[in-house]
Amino acid sequence: MGFETVFLSMLPSTLKCSTRTGHDNYGKPTFAASTTNYRCRVVQKAGFVRSADGETIAVTHVAWVRSTSAVSITVDDRI
């Protein structure tokens, strides 16, 4: 059994991500129609993160995501 097979077995979940494309006439965010699926591992783990504007947010889960390309998921994307 190869390393990649063992590694992928530790990523049992799927994360769906839609990129934000802009805003509508009312200021509500709009997202791309296409959704990208990533293999991931989601673990329940309490903690804190900082938002883009510096606010501290309590979190209940952490996700480790496998990407096969040089793609970055930003705070503006819909997960």
PDB file of N, CA and C in Angstrom:
ATOM      1  N   MET A   1       0.846  -1.169   0.000  1.00  0.00           N
ATOM      2  CA  MET A   1       0.000   0.000   0.000  1.00  0.00           C
ATOM      3  C   MET A   1       0.894   1.235   0.000  1.00  0.00           C
ATOM      4  N   GLY A   2       0.656   2.146  -0.943  1.00  0.00           N
ATOM      5  CA  GLY A   2       1.476   3.332  -1.078  1.00  0.00           C
ATOM      6  C   GLY A   2       1.106   4.428  -0.102  1.00  0.00           C
ATOM      7  N   PHE A   3       2.008   5.388   0.025  1.00  0.00           N
ATOM      8  CA  PHE A   3       1.795   6.507   0.935  1.00  0.00           C
ATOM      9  C   PHE A   3       0.539   7.294   0.572  1.00  0.00           C
ATOM     10  N   GLU A   4       0.332   7.550  -0.725  1.00  0.00           N
ATOM     11  CA  GLU A   4      -0.817   8.345  -1.153  1.00  0.00           C
ATOM     12  C   GLU A   4      -2.132   7.665  -0.787  1.00  0.00           C
ATOM     13  N   THR A   5      -2.211   6.363  -0.915  1.00  0.00           N
ATOM     14  CA  THR A   5      -3.418   5.619  -0.571  1.00  0.00           C
ATOM     15  C   THR A   5      -3.718   5.745   0.915  1.00  0.00           C
ATOM     16  N   VAL A   6      -2.695   5.609   1.740  1.00  0.00           N
ATOM     17  CA  VAL A   6      -2.871   5.738   3.186  1.00  0.00           C
ATOM     18  C   VAL A   6      -3.259   7.169   3.546  1.00  0.00           C
ATOM     19  N   PHE A   7      -2.597   8.147   2.921  1.00  0.00           N
ATOM     20  CA  PHE A   7      -2.889   9.550   3.198  1.00  0.00           C
ATOM     21  C   PHE A   7      -4.333   9.888   2.824  1.00  0.00           C
ATOM     22  N   LEU A   8      -4.780   9.452   1.657  1.00  0.00           N
ATOM     23  CA  LEU A   8      -6.140   9.748   1.224  1.00  0.00           C
ATOM     24  C   LEU A   8      -7.183   9.074   2.107  1.00  0.00           C
ATOM     25  N   SER A   9      -6.847   7.964   2.719  1.00  0.00           N
ATOM     26  CA  SER A   9      -7.792   7.310   3.626  1.00  0.00           C
ATOM     27  C   SER A   9      -8.020   8.137   4.886  1.00  0.00           C
ATOM     28  N   MET A  10      -7.119   9.073   5.174  1.00  0.00           N
ATOM     29  CA  MET A  10      -7.288   9.961   6.330  1.00  0.00           C
ATOM     30  C   MET A  10      -8.108  11.204   5.981  1.00  0.00           C
ATOM     31  N   LEU A  11      -8.557  11.321   4.735  1.00  0.00           N
ATOM     32  CA  LEU A  11      -9.367  12.449   4.289  1.00  0.00           C
ATOM     33  C   LEU A  11     -10.731  11.930   3.834  1.00  0.00           C
ATOM     34  N   PRO A  12     -11.615  11.553   4.762  1.00  0.00           N
ATOM     35  CA  PRO A  12     -12.858  10.891   4.385  1.00  0.00           C
ATOM     36  C   PRO A  12     -13.987  11.837   3.962  1.00  0.00           C
ATOM     37  N   SER A  13     -13.851  13.128   4.212  1.00  0.00           N
ATOM     38  CA  SER A  13     -14.943  14.068   3.951  1.00  0.00           C
ATOM     39  C   SER A  13     -14.713  14.852   2.662  1.00  0.00           C
ATOM     40  N   THR A  14     -15.757  15.557   2.227  1.00  0.00           N
ATOM     41  CA  THR A  14     -15.679  16.416   1.052  1.00  0.00           C
ATOM     42  C   THR A  14     -16.078  17.834   1.440  1.00  0.00           C
ATOM     43  N   LEU A  15     -15.292  18.803   1.003  1.00  0.00           N
ATOM     44  CA  LEU A  15     -15.573  20.210   1.247  1.00  0.00           C
ATOM     45  C   LEU A  15     -15.938  20.841  -0.088  1.00  0.00           C
ATOM     46  N   LYS A  16     -17.067  21.535  -0.140  1.00  0.00           N
ATOM     47  CA  LYS A  16     -17.496  22.209  -1.365  1.00  0.00           C
ATOM     48  C   LYS A  16     -17.237  23.703  -1.212  1.00  0.00           C
ATOM     49  N   CYS A  17     -16.630  24.300  -2.214  1.00  0.00           N
ATOM     50  CA  CYS A  17     -16.238  25.704  -2.152  1.00  0.00           C
ATOM     51  C   CYS A  17     -16.695  26.437  -3.407  1.00  0.00           C
ATOM     52  N   SER A  18     -17.392  27.574  -3.210  1.00  0.00           N
ATOM     53  CA  SER A  18     -17.796  28.449  -4.312  1.00  0.00           C
ATOM     54  C   SER A  18     -17.085  29.783  -4.154  1.00  0.00           C
ATOM     55  N   THR A  19     -16.470  30.259  -5.220  1.00  0.00           N
ATOM     56  CA  THR A  19     -15.733  31.515  -5.196  1.00  0.00           C
ATOM     57  C   THR A  19     -16.693  32.702  -5.261  1.00  0.00           C
ATOM     58  N   ARG A  20     -16.428  33.717  -4.454  1.00  0.00           N
ATOM     59  CA  ARG A  20     -17.254  34.924  -4.498  1.00  0.00           C
ATOM     60  C   ARG A  20     -16.920  35.720  -5.749  1.00  0.00           C
ATOM     61  N   THR A  21     -17.955  36.130  -6.475  1.00  0.00           N
ATOM     62  CA  THR A  21     -17.755  36.855  -7.731  1.00  0.00           C
ATOM     63  C   THR A  21     -18.031  38.347  -7.623  1.00  0.00           C
ATOM     64  N   GLY A  22     -18.713  38.773  -6.571  1.00  0.00           N
ATOM     65  CA  GLY A  22     -19.020  40.191  -6.421  1.00  0.00           C
ATOM     66  C   GLY A  22     -20.215  40.399  -5.516  1.00  0.00           C
ATOM     67  N   HIS A  23     -20.967  41.489  -5.812  1.00  0.00           N
ATOM     68  CA  HIS A  23     -22.148  41.836  -5.029  1.00  0.00           C
ATOM     69  C   HIS A  23     -23.306  42.131  -5.975  1.00  0.00           C
ATOM     70  N   ASP A  24     -24.537  41.883  -5.506  1.00  0.00           N
ATOM     71  CA  ASP A  24     -25.701  42.250  -6.303  1.00  0.00           C
ATOM     72  C   ASP A  24     -26.073  43.709  -6.001  1.00  0.00           C
ATOM     73  N   ASN A  25     -27.191  44.172  -6.537  1.00  0.00           N
ATOM     74  CA  ASN A  25     -27.601  45.566  -6.376  1.00  0.00           C
ATOM     75  C   ASN A  25     -27.921  45.945  -4.932  1.00  0.00           C
ATOM     76  N   TYR A  26     -28.146  44.954  -4.078  1.00  0.00           N
ATOM     77  CA  TYR A  26     -28.486  45.208  -2.680  1.00  0.00           C
ATOM     78  C   TYR A  26     -27.297  45.022  -1.745  1.00  0.00           C
ATOM     79  N   GLY A  27     -26.112  44.775  -2.289  1.00  0.00           N
ATOM     80  CA  GLY A  27     -24.910  44.605  -1.490  1.00  0.00           C
ATOM     81  C   GLY A  27     -24.692  43.188  -0.991  1.00  0.00           C
ATOM     82  N   LYS A  28     -25.566  42.262  -1.388  1.00  0.00           N
ATOM     83  CA  LYS A  28     -25.434  40.870  -0.966  1.00  0.00           C
ATOM     84  C   LYS A  28     -24.376  40.182  -1.832  1.00  0.00           C
ATOM     85  N   PRO A  29     -23.472  39.392  -1.226  1.00  0.00           N
ATOM     86  CA  PRO A  29     -22.431  38.719  -2.013  1.00  0.00           C
ATOM     87  C   PRO A  29     -23.024  37.735  -3.021  1.00  0.00           C
ATOM     88  N   THR A  30     -22.399  37.658  -4.201  1.00  0.00           N
ATOM     89  CA  THR A  30     -22.789  36.665  -5.206  1.00  0.00           C
ATOM     90  C   THR A  30     -21.629  35.690  -5.373  1.00  0.00           C
ATOM     91  N   PHE A  31     -21.959  34.440  -5.728  1.00  0.00           N
ATOM     92  CA  PHE A  31     -20.958  33.388  -5.832  1.00  0.00           C
ATOM     93  C   PHE A  31     -21.041  32.714  -7.192  1.00  0.00           C
ATOM     94  N   ALA A  32     -19.934  32.113  -7.612  1.00  0.00           N
ATOM     95  CA  ALA A  32     -19.876  31.402  -8.892  1.00  0.00           C
ATOM     96  C   ALA A  32     -20.848  30.227  -8.874  1.00  0.00           C
ATOM     97  N   ALA A  33     -21.413  29.916 -10.031  1.00  0.00           N
ATOM     98  CA  ALA A  33     -22.360  28.808 -10.127  1.00  0.00           C
ATOM     99  C   ALA A  33     -21.660  27.470  -9.932  1.00  0.00           C
ATOM    100  N   SER A  34     -20.400  27.388 -10.336  1.00  0.00           N
ATOM    101  CA  SER A  34     -19.674  26.127 -10.204  1.00  0.00           C
ATOM    102  C   SER A  34     -19.129  25.984  -8.782  1.00  0.00           C
ATOM    103  N   THR A  35     -19.086  24.748  -8.321  1.00  0.00           N
ATOM    104  CA  THR A  35     -18.572  24.430  -6.997  1.00  0.00           C
ATOM    105  C   THR A  35     -17.400  23.478  -7.141  1.00  0.00           C
ATOM    106  N   THR A  36     -16.325  23.750  -6.433  1.00  0.00           N
ATOM    107  CA  THR A  36     -15.159  22.877  -6.443  1.00  0.00           C
ATOM    108  C   THR A  36     -15.211  21.974  -5.221  1.00  0.00           C
ATOM    109  N   ASN A  37     -14.980  20.676  -5.417  1.00  0.00           N
ATOM    110  CA  ASN A  37     -14.971  19.719  -4.321  1.00  0.00           C
ATOM    111  C   ASN A  37     -13.532  19.380  -3.951  1.00  0.00           C
ATOM    112  N   TYR A  38     -13.238  19.396  -2.656  1.00  0.00           N
ATOM    113  CA  TYR A  38     -11.920  19.037  -2.148  1.00  0.00           C
ATOM    114  C   TYR A  38     -12.071  17.922  -1.124  1.00  0.00           C
ATOM    115  N   ARG A  39     -11.126  16.992  -1.118  1.00  0.00           N
ATOM    116  CA  ARG A  39     -11.103  15.985  -0.058  1.00  0.00           C
ATOM    117  C   ARG A  39     -10.537  16.648   1.183  1.00  0.00           C
ATOM    118  N   CYS A  40     -11.105  16.291   2.335  1.00  0.00           N
ATOM    119  CA  CYS A  40     -10.654  16.938   3.553  1.00  0.00           C
ATOM    120  C   CYS A  40     -10.901  16.050   4.767  1.00  0.00           C
ATOM    121  N   ARG A  41     -10.400  16.509   5.880  1.00  0.00           N
ATOM    122  CA  ARG A  41     -10.656  15.884   7.173  1.00  0.00           C
ATOM    123  C   ARG A  41     -11.175  16.987   8.084  1.00  0.00           C
ATOM    124  N   VAL A  42     -12.344  16.792   8.651  1.00  0.00           N
ATOM    125  CA  VAL A  42     -12.957  17.752   9.553  1.00  0.00           C
ATOM    126  C   VAL A  42     -12.920  17.173  10.956  1.00  0.00           C
ATOM    127  N   VAL A  43     -12.401  17.960  11.893  1.00  0.00           N
ATOM    128  CA  VAL A  43     -12.254  17.516  13.271  1.00  0.00           C
ATOM    129  C   VAL A  43     -12.901  18.553  14.182  1.00  0.00           C
ATOM    130  N   GLN A  44     -13.649  18.073  15.170  1.00  0.00           N
ATOM    131  CA  GLN A  44     -14.233  18.978  16.155  1.00  0.00           C
ATOM    132  C   GLN A  44     -13.129  19.404  17.112  1.00  0.00           C
ATOM    133  N   LYS A  45     -12.817  20.708  17.089  1.00  0.00           N
ATOM    134  CA  LYS A  45     -11.738  21.237  17.923  1.00  0.00           C
ATOM    135  C   LYS A  45     -12.029  22.711  18.185  1.00  0.00           C
ATOM    136  N   ALA A  46     -12.295  23.029  19.418  1.00  0.00           N
ATOM    137  CA  ALA A  46     -12.596  24.418  19.781  1.00  0.00           C
ATOM    138  C   ALA A  46     -11.336  25.270  19.688  1.00  0.00           C
ATOM    139  N   GLY A  47     -11.535  26.503  19.284  1.00  0.00           N
ATOM    140  CA  GLY A  47     -10.404  27.416  19.182  1.00  0.00           C
ATOM    141  C   GLY A  47     -10.867  28.787  18.733  1.00  0.00           C
ATOM    142  N   PHE A  48      -9.914  29.642  18.376  1.00  0.00           N
ATOM    143  CA  PHE A  48     -10.211  30.994  17.918  1.00  0.00           C
ATOM    144  C   PHE A  48      -9.416  31.282  16.660  1.00  0.00           C
ATOM    145  N   VAL A  49      -9.998  32.066  15.747  1.00  0.00           N
ATOM    146  CA  VAL A  49      -9.313  32.542  14.548  1.00  0.00           C
ATOM    147  C   VAL A  49      -9.595  34.033  14.404  1.00  0.00           C
ATOM    148  N   ARG A  50      -8.800  34.701  13.599  1.00  0.00           N
ATOM    149  CA  ARG A  50      -9.036  36.122  13.318  1.00  0.00           C
ATOM    150  C   ARG A  50      -9.660  36.272  11.950  1.00  0.00           C
ATOM    151  N   SER A  51     -10.671  37.114  11.866  1.00  0.00           N
ATOM    152  CA  SER A  51     -11.317  37.391  10.587  1.00  0.00           C
ATOM    153  C   SER A  51     -10.467  38.382   9.801  1.00  0.00           C
ATOM    154  N   ALA A  52     -10.885  38.676   8.572  1.00  0.00           N
ATOM    155  CA  ALA A  52     -10.139  39.597   7.712  1.00  0.00           C
ATOM    156  C   ALA A  52     -10.061  40.998   8.305  1.00  0.00           C
ATOM    157  N   ASP A  53     -11.067  41.384   9.098  1.00  0.00           N
ATOM    158  CA  ASP A  53     -11.052  42.728   9.694  1.00  0.00           C
ATOM    159  C   ASP A  53     -10.467  42.746  11.102  1.00  0.00           C
ATOM    160  N   GLY A  54      -9.850  41.639  11.540  1.00  0.00           N
ATOM    161  CA  GLY A  54      -9.169  41.597  12.823  1.00  0.00           C
ATOM    162  C   GLY A  54     -10.013  41.143  13.997  1.00  0.00           C
ATOM    163  N   GLU A  55     -11.267  40.801  13.764  1.00  0.00           N
ATOM    164  CA  GLU A  55     -12.153  40.358  14.834  1.00  0.00           C
ATOM    165  C   GLU A  55     -11.823  38.911  15.218  1.00  0.00           C
ATOM    166  N   THR A  56     -11.845  38.608  16.506  1.00  0.00           N
ATOM    167  CA  THR A  56     -11.605  37.244  16.979  1.00  0.00           C
ATOM    168  C   THR A  56     -12.919  36.470  16.963  1.00  0.00           C
ATOM    169  N   ILE A  57     -12.898  35.289  16.337  1.00  0.00           N
ATOM    170  CA  ILE A  57     -14.103  34.469  16.185  1.00  0.00           C
ATOM    171  C   ILE A  57     -13.848  33.100  16.803  1.00  0.00           C
ATOM    172  N   ALA A  58     -14.802  32.625  17.608  1.00  0.00           N
ATOM    173  CA  ALA A  58     -14.702  31.289  18.177  1.00  0.00           C
ATOM    174  C   ALA A  58     -15.106  30.264  17.114  1.00  0.00           C
ATOM    175  N   VAL A  59     -14.347  29.185  16.998  1.00  0.00           N
ATOM    176  CA  VAL A  59     -14.649  28.120  16.034  1.00  0.00           C
ATOM    177  C   VAL A  59     -14.840  26.811  16.790  1.00  0.00           C
ATOM    178  N   THR A  60     -15.597  25.903  16.187  1.00  0.00           N
ATOM    179  CA  THR A  60     -15.848  24.603  16.803  1.00  0.00           C
ATOM    180  C   THR A  60     -15.228  23.455  16.025  1.00  0.00           C
ATOM    181  N   HIS A  61     -14.843  23.699  14.764  1.00  0.00           N
ATOM    182  CA  HIS A  61     -14.279  22.644  13.923  1.00  0.00           C
ATOM    183  C   HIS A  61     -13.082  23.176  13.138  1.00  0.00           C
ATOM    184  N   VAL A  62     -12.190  22.262  12.765  1.00  0.00           N
ATOM    185  CA  VAL A  62     -11.034  22.569  11.927  1.00  0.00           C
ATOM    186  C   VAL A  62     -11.074  21.618  10.741  1.00  0.00           C
ATOM    187  N   ALA A  63     -10.746  22.123   9.550  1.00  0.00           N
ATOM    188  CA  ALA A  63     -10.722  21.275   8.349  1.00  0.00           C
ATOM    189  C   ALA A  63      -9.344  21.338   7.711  1.00  0.00           C
ATOM    190  N   TRP A  64      -8.763  20.167   7.443  1.00  0.00           N
ATOM    191  CA  TRP A  64      -7.524  20.059   6.675  1.00  0.00           C
ATOM    192  C   TRP A  64      -7.924  19.661   5.265  1.00  0.00           C
ATOM    193  N   VAL A  65      -7.514  20.456   4.283  1.00  0.00           N
ATOM    194  CA  VAL A  65      -7.984  20.302   2.908  1.00  0.00           C
ATOM    195  C   VAL A  65      -6.828  19.895   2.001  1.00  0.00           C
ATOM    196  N   ARG A  66      -7.106  18.929   1.106  1.00  0.00           N
ATOM    197  CA  ARG A  66      -6.128  18.509   0.096  1.00  0.00           C
ATOM    198  C   ARG A  66      -6.484  19.187  -1.216  1.00  0.00           C
ATOM    199  N   SER A  67      -5.532  19.878  -1.795  1.00  0.00           N
ATOM    200  CA  SER A  67      -5.729  20.519  -3.078  1.00  0.00           C
ATOM    201  C   SER A  67      -4.710  19.969  -4.059  1.00  0.00           C
ATOM    202  N   THR A  68      -5.148  19.642  -5.276  1.00  0.00           N
ATOM    203  CA  THR A  68      -4.233  19.112  -6.279  1.00  0.00           C
ATOM    204  C   THR A  68      -3.649  20.208  -7.155  1.00  0.00           C
ATOM    205  N   SER A  69      -4.059  21.447  -6.928  1.00  0.00           N
ATOM    206  CA  SER A  69      -3.523  22.557  -7.703  1.00  0.00           C
ATOM    207  C   SER A  69      -3.212  23.714  -6.761  1.00  0.00           C
ATOM    208  N   ALA A  70      -2.650  24.763  -7.313  1.00  0.00           N
ATOM    209  CA  ALA A  70      -2.288  25.931  -6.509  1.00  0.00           C
ATOM    210  C   ALA A  70      -3.513  26.823  -6.314  1.00  0.00           C
ATOM    211  N   VAL A  71      -4.486  26.325  -5.573  1.00  0.00           N
ATOM    212  CA  VAL A  71      -5.728  27.055  -5.321  1.00  0.00           C
ATOM    213  C   VAL A  71      -5.739  27.492  -3.872  1.00  0.00           C
ATOM    214  N   SER A  72      -6.188  28.708  -3.629  1.00  0.00           N
ATOM    215  CA  SER A  72      -6.321  29.150  -2.244  1.00  0.00           C
ATOM    216  C   SER A  72      -7.784  29.446  -1.956  1.00  0.00           C
ATOM    217  N   ILE A  73      -8.217  29.039  -0.796  1.00  0.00           N
ATOM    218  CA  ILE A  73      -9.567  29.321  -0.330  1.00  0.00           C
ATOM    219  C   ILE A  73      -9.475  30.537   0.567  1.00  0.00           C
ATOM    220  N   THR A  74     -10.249  31.573   0.259  1.00  0.00           N
ATOM    221  CA  THR A  74     -10.177  32.811   1.020  1.00  0.00           C
ATOM    222  C   THR A  74     -11.392  32.955   1.931  1.00  0.00           C
ATOM    223  N   VAL A  75     -11.349  33.979   2.782  1.00  0.00           N
ATOM    224  CA  VAL A  75     -12.462  34.227   3.697  1.00  0.00           C
ATOM    225  C   VAL A  75     -13.717  34.685   2.946  1.00  0.00           C
ATOM    226  N   ASP A  76     -13.559  35.110   1.705  1.00  0.00           N
ATOM    227  CA  ASP A  76     -14.714  35.567   0.916  1.00  0.00           C
ATOM    228  C   ASP A  76     -15.466  34.427   0.254  1.00  0.00           C
ATOM    229  N   ASP A  77     -14.877  33.244   0.180  1.00  0.00           N
ATOM    230  CA  ASP A  77     -15.508  32.108  -0.488  1.00  0.00           C
ATOM    231  C   ASP A  77     -16.586  31.480   0.401  1.00  0.00           C
ATOM    232  N   ARG A  78     -17.521  30.795  -0.240  1.00  0.00           N
ATOM    233  CA  ARG A  78     -18.587  30.106   0.489  1.00  0.00           C
ATOM    234  C   ARG A  78     -18.202  28.633   0.622  1.00  0.00           C
ATOM    235  N   ILE A  79     -18.182  28.139   1.858  1.00  0.00           N
ATOM    236  CA  ILE A  79     -17.816  26.751   2.139  1.00  0.00           C
ATOM    237  C   ILE A  79     -19.058  25.982   2.484  1.00  0.00           C
TER     238      ILE A  79
END
